[in-house]
Structure formats: C-alpha cells, structure tokens
mmCIF file of C-alpha atoms and ligand atoms in Angstrom:
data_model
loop_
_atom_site.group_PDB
_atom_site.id
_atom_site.type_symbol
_atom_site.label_atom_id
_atom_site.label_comp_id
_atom_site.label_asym_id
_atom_site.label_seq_id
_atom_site.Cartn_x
_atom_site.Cartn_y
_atom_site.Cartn_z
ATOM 1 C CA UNK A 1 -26.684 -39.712 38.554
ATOM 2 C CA UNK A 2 -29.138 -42.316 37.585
ATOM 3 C CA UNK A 3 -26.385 -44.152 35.643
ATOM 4 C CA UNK A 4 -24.959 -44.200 38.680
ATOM 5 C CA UNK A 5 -28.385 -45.668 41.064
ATOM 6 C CA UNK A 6 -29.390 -47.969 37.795
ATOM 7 C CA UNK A 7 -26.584 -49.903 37.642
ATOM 8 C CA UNK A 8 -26.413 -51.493 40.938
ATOM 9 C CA UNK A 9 -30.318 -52.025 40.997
ATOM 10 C CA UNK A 10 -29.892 -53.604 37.694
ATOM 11 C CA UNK A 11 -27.744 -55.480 39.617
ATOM 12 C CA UNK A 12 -29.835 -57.085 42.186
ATOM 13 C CA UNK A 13 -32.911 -57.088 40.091
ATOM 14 C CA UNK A 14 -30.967 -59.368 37.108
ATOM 15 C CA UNK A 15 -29.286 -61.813 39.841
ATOM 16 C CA UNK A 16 -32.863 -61.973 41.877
ATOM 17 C CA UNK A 17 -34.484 -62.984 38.681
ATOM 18 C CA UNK A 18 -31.486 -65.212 37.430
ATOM 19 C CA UNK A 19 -31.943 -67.077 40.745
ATOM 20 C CA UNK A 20 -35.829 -67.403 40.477
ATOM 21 C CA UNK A 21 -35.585 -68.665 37.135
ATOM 22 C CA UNK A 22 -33.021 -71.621 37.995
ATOM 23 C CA UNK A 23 -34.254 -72.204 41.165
ATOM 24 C CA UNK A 24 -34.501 -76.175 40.457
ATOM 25 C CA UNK A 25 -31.454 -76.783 38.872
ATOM 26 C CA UNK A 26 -29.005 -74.178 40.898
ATOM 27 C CA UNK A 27 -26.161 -75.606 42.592
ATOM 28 C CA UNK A 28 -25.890 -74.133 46.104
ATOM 29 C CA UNK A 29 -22.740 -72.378 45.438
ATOM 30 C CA UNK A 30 -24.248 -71.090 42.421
ATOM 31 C CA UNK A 31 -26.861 -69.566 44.492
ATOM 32 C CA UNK A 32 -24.465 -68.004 47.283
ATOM 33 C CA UNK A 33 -22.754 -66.553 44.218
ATOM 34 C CA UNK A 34 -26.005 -65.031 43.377
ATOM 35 C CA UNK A 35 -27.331 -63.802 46.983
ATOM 36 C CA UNK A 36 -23.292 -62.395 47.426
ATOM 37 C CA UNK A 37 -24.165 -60.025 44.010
ATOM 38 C CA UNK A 38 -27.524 -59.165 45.530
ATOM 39 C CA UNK A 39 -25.788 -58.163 48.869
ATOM 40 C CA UNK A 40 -23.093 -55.920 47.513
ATOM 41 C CA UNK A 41 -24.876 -53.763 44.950
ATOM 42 C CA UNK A 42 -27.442 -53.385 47.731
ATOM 43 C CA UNK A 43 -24.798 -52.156 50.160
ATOM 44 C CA UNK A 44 -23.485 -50.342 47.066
ATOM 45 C CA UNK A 45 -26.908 -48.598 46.633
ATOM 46 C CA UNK A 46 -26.876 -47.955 50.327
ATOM 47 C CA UNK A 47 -24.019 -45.961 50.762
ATOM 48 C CA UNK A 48 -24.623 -44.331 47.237
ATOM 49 C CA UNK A 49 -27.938 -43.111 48.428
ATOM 50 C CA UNK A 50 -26.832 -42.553 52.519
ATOM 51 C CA UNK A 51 -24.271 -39.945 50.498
ATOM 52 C CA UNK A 52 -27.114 -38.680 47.684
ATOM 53 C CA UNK A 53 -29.143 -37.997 50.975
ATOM 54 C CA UNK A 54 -26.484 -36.135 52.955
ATOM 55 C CA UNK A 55 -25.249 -34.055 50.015
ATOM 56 C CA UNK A 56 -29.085 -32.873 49.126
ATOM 57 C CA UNK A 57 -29.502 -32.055 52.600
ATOM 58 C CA UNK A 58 -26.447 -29.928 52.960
ATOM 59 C CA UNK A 59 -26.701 -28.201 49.419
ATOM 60 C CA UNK A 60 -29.925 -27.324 50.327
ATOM 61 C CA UNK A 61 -28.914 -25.438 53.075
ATOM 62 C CA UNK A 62 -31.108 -27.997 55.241
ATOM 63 C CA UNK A 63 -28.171 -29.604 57.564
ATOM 64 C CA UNK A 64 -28.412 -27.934 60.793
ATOM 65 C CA UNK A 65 -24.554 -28.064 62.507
ATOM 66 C CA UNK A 66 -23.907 -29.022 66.072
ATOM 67 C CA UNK A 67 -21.252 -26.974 67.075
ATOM 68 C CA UNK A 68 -18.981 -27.404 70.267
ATOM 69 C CA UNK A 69 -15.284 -26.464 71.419
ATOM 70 C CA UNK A 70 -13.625 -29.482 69.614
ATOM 71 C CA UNK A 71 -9.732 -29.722 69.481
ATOM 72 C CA UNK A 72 -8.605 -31.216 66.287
ATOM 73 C CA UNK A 73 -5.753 -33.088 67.515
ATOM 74 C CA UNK A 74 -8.130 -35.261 69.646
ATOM 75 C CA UNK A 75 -10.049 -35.204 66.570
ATOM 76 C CA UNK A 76 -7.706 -36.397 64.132
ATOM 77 C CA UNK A 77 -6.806 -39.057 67.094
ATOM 78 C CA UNK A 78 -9.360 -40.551 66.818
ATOM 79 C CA UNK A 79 -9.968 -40.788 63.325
ATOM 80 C CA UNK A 80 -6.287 -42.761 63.331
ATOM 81 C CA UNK A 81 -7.807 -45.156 65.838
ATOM 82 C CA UNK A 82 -10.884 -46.151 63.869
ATOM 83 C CA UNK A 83 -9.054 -46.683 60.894
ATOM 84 C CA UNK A 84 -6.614 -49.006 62.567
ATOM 85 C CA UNK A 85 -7.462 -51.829 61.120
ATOM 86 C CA UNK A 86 -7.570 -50.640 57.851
ATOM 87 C CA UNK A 87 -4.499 -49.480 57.778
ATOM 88 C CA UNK A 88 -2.487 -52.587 59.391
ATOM 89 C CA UNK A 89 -4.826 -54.579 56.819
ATOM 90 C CA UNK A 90 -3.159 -52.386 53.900
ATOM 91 C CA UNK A 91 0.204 -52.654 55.662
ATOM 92 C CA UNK A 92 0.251 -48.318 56.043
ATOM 93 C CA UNK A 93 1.567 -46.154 58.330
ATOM 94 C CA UNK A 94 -0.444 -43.638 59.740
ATOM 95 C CA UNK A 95 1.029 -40.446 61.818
ATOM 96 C CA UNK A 96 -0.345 -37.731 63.064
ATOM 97 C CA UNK A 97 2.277 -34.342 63.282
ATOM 98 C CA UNK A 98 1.539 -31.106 64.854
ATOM 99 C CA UNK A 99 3.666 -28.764 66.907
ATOM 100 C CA UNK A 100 0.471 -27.621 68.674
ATOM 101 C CA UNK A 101 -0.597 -28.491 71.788
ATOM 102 C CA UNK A 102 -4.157 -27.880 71.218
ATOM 103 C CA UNK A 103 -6.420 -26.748 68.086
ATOM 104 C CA UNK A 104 -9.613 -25.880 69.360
ATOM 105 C CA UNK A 105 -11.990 -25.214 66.953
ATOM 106 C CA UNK A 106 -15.806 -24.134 67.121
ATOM 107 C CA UNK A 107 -17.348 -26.727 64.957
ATOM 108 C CA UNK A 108 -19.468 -30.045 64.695
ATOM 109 C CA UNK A 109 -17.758 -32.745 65.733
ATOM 110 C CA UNK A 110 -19.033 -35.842 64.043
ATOM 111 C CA UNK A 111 -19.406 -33.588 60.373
ATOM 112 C CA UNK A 112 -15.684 -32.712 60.538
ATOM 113 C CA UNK A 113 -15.035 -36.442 61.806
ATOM 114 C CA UNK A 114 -16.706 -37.425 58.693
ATOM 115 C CA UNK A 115 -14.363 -35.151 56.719
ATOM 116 C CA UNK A 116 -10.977 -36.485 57.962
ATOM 117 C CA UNK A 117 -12.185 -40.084 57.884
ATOM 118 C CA UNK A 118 -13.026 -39.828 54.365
ATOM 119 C CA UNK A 119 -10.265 -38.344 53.165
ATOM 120 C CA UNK A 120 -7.641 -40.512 55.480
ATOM 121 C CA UNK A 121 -9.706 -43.574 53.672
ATOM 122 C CA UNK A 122 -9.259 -42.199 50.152
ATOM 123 C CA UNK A 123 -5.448 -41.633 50.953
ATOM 124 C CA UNK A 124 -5.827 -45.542 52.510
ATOM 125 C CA UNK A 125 -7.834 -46.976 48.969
ATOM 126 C CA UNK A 126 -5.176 -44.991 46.842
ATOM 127 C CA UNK A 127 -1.999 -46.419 48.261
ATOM 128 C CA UNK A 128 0.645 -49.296 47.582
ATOM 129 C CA UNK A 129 1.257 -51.063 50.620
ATOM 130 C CA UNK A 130 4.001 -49.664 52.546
ATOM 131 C CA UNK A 131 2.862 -46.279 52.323
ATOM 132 C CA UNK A 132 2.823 -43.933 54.559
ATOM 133 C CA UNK A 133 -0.109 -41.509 55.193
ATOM 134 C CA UNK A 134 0.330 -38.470 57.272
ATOM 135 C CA UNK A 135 -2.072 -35.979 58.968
ATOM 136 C CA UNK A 136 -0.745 -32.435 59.764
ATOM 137 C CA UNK A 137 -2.172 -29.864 61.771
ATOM 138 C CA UNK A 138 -0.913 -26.215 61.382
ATOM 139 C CA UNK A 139 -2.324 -23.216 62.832
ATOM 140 C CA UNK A 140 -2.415 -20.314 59.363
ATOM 141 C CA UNK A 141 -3.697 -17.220 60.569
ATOM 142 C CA UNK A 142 -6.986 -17.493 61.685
ATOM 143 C CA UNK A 143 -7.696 -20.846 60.876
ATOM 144 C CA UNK A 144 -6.397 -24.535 61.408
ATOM 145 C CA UNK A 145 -5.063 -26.362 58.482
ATOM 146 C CA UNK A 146 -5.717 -30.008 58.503
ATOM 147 C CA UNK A 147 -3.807 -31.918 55.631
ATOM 148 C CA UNK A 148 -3.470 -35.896 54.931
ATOM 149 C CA UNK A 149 -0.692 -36.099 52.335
ATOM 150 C CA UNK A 150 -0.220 -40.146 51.420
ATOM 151 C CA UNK A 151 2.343 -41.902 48.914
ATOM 152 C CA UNK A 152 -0.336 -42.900 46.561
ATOM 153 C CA UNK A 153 -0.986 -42.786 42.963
ATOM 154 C CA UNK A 154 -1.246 -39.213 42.937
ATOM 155 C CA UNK A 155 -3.750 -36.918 40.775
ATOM 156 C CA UNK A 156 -3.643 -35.740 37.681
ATOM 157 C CA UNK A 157 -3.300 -31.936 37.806
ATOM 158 C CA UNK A 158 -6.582 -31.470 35.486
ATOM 159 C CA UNK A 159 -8.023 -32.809 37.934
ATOM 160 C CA UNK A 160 -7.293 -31.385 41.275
ATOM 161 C CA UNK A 161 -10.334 -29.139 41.513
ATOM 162 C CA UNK A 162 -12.707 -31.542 39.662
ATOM 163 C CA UNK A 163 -12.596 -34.251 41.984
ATOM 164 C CA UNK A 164 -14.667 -32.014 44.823
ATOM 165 C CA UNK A 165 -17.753 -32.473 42.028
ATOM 166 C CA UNK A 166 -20.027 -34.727 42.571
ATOM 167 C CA UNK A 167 -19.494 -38.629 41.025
ATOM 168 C CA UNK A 168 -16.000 -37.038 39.680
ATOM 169 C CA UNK A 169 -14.083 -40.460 39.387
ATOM 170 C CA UNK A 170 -10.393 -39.576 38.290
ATOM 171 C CA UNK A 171 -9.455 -41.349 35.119
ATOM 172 C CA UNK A 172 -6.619 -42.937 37.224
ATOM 173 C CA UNK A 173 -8.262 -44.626 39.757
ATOM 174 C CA UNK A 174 -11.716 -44.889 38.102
ATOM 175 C CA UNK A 175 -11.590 -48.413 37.764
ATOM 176 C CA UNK A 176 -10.618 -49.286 41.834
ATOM 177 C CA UNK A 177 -12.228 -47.022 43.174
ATOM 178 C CA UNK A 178 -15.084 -48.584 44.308
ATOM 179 C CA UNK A 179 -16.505 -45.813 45.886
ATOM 180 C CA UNK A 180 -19.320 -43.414 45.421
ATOM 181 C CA UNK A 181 -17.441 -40.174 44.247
ATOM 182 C CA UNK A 182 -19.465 -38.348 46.025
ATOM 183 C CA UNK A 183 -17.272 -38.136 49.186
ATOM 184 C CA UNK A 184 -15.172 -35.274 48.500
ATOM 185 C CA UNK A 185 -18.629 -33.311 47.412
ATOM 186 C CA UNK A 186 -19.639 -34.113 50.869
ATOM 187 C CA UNK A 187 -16.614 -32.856 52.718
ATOM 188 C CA UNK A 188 -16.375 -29.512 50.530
ATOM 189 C CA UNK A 189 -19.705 -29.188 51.533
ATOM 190 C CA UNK A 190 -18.992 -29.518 55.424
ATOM 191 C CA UNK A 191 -16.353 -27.232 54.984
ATOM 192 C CA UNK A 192 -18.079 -24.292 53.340
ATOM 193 C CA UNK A 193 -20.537 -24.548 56.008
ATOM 194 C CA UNK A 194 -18.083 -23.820 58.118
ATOM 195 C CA UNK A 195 -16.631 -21.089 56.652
ATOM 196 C CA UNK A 196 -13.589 -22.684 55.307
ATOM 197 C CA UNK A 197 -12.118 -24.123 52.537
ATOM 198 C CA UNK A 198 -10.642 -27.417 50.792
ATOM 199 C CA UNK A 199 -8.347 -28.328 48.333
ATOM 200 C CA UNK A 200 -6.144 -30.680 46.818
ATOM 201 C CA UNK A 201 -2.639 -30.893 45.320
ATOM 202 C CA UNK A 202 0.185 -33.359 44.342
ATOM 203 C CA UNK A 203 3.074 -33.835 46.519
ATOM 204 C CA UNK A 204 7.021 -33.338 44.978
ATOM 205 C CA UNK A 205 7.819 -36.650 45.447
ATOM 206 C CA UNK A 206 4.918 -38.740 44.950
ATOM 207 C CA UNK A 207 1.268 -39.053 46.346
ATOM 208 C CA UNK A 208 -1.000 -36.490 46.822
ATOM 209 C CA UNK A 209 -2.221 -34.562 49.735
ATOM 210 C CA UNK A 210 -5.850 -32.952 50.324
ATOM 211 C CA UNK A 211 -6.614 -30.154 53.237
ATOM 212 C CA UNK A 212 -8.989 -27.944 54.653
ATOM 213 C CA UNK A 213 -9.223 -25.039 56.694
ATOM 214 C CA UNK A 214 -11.217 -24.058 58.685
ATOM 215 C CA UNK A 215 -11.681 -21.026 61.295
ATOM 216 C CA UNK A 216 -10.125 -21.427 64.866
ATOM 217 C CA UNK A 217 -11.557 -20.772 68.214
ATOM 218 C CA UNK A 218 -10.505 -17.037 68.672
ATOM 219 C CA UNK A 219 -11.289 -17.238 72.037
ATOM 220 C CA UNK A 220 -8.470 -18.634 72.791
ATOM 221 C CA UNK A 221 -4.895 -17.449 73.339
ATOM 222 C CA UNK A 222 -2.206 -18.711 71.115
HETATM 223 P P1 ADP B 1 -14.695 -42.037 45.866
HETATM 224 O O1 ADP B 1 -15.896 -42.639 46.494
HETATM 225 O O2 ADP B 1 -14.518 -42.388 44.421
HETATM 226 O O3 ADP B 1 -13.444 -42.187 46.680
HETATM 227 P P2 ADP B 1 -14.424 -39.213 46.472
HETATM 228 O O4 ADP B 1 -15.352 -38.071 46.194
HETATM 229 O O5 ADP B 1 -14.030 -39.443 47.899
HETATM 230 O O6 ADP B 1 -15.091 -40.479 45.823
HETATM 231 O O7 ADP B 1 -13.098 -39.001 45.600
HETATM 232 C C1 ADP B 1 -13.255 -38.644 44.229
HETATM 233 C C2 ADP B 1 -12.068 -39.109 43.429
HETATM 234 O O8 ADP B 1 -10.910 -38.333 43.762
HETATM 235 C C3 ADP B 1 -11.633 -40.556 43.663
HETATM 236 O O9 ADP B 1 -12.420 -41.454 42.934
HETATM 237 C C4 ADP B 1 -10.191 -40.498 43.143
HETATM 238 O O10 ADP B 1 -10.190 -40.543 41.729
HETATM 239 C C5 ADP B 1 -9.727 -39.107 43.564
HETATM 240 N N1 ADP B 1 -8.992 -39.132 44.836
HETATM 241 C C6 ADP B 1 -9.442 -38.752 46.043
HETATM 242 N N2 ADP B 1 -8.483 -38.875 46.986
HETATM 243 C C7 ADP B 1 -7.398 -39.358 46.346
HETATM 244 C C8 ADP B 1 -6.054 -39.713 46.763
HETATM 245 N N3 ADP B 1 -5.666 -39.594 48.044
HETATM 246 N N4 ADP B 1 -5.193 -40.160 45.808
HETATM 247 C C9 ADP B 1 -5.580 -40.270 44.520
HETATM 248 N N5 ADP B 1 -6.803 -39.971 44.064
HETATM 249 C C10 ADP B 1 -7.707 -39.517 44.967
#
C-alpha cells in the first residue's frame, strides 16, 4: 500500500520542486507540463485515498447502510445513463436485458449504485471499441443476479478470485489500468454487507463478465 500512496506524492513533490528550481528559466509550456503532473497524481492520490477511506470504513464494520425498497432495473438504468458519455466516447454499446418487470430489492441505493458503476466502468476501460457491454438481471432463488459481461480482454483464470483483493492489478491490464485496484475490494465489500455474493468469470467467446447477488425483497410476490 504505501508503494502505492508514495509514488504519486513523489510525483507532485519532484515536479513542485523541479518547477521551483527553474523558475527563471522555465518556458511557460514547460511549466503547464509541470502543474498538469502535479494535477493528476493529486487527483490520482485523491481517488486512491477516497477508496483507502471507504474500504477501511467498511472492513471495519464502520459503514452504516441506508436501506430502502430499490428496484434494480431502475437501478441499473440509471447507471447506463451516467455512463453515457463514456461509452459513446469509447464507441460501446451498452444494454440492459431482463425479463423482469421489477427487482425490488431491500438495499442502499447509492452503495449498490457504486457497485454497478464500477464494474460497468471496468468492463468500459477493458474494451476495444466496438464492444458491446451488457447488464443482465435474473431473479435465482432468493436473490437477484446482476451481471455485466463485456467483449474485453478477458481475465486470466488464476486470476478470477484474486482480482476482489485489494490493489490486485491483473498482469494483463496492469499497465492501462490506471485505476486504483481497489474497486472490486470495495464492491465485494458492499456486497457481503448485504448478504450476498460476487464473482467473476470469462465468457466462451471472449470478454469477461463479473456479478453479484444479492437477496430480494421477499415481500413481494413473484
Ligand atoms: P482498477 O482500479 O485497477 O480497475 P479494480 O479493483 O476495479 O481496480 O479491478 C481490479 C483488476 O481486475 C483490474 O485492474 C483488472 O486487471 C481486472 N478487471 C476488472 N474488471 C475487468 C474486466 N471487465 N476485464 C478485464 N479485467 C478486469
């Protein structure tokens, strides 16, 4: 972990003193060059330690849920529309398929949000363009199954179960990532507060897919 935090504060501390040092003899575009590497390790740092925070707080037991009726399909919706730029930008399809009419599910709406966001923008980073990405939603017994299976680059099987660990990077995508690694730690953890459970696996074709369960509203009739 502190590989992980030193490297972009080595970052911004090298460029702040690279730019204090020159400061008479720096061409301006030097110096946006410099201020840009300041800006994104420090938004890199950011997220790393918005994530560090959350994950703490959840393994610790110490992330209280706000739970409400919440139907997934609404849910997953939703996540489709804020990621519509993103996935015009990448030239991907995005569909959502379900032959339920509703999956309500007792559960905190922004945390599972959270979930299918960041696992619809890993499916988004790991991608060609062309792709298409697709969320299903399955009632299994007692619970919902949400899964986002993409045309990606796929993960090695070794790997399927490490890369819910924290900073797990696969070996395949480990160079363009250019994420944290600690979103998939996150989600597991969301999930197992909820009593369910998440999971990954390769698709036959090509691409992976990731999904969760997670328990539905027995409430209701189905
Ligand atoms: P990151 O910030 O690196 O995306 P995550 O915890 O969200 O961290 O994911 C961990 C790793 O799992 C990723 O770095 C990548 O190697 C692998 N991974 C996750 N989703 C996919 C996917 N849809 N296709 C291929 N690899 C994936």
């Amino acid at each position: 972990m502190s590989h992980e935090l030193r490297t972009p504060m080595h970052g911004i501390l090298s460029f702040a003193e690279l730019g204090i040092k020159r400061l008479e003899t720096l061409s301006q575009e030097k110096m946006n060059q410099y201020l840009n590497n300041i800006q994104i390790s420090g938004n890199r740092l950011l997220f790393l330690l918005n994530d560090l925070l959350d994950l703490s707080k959840l393994e610790a037991g110490k992330m209280s849920l706000d739970k409400t009726s919440v139907n997934l399909i609404d849910l997953a919706n939703a996540c489709i529309n804020e990621q519509e730029n993103q996935f015009h930008e990448n030239g991907l399809i995005c569909m959502l398929s379900t032959e339920l009419s509703s999956a309500n599910c007792h559960c905190d709406r922004n945390r599972i949000f959270q979930v299918i966001s960041n696992i619809v923008a890993n499916a988004i980073k790991f991608s060609p363009a062309g792709g298409k990405i697709q969320i299903e939603l399955a009632r299994v017994k007692g619970n919902f199954r949400v899964l986002v299976s993409d045309q990606g680059i796929g993960i090695p099987v070794g790997e399927l179960d490490q890369i819910f660990e924290k900073f797990h990077q696969s070996e395949r995508s480990r160079s363009h990532s250019g994420g944290t690694g600690l979103g998939l730690a996150i989600c597991r953890e969301i999930i197992e507060l909820h009593e369910g459970n998440i999971w990954a696996g390769n698709n036959n074709d090509r691409g992976s897919s990731i999904m969760f369960e997670i328990p539905a509203e027995e409430s209701l009739d189905y």
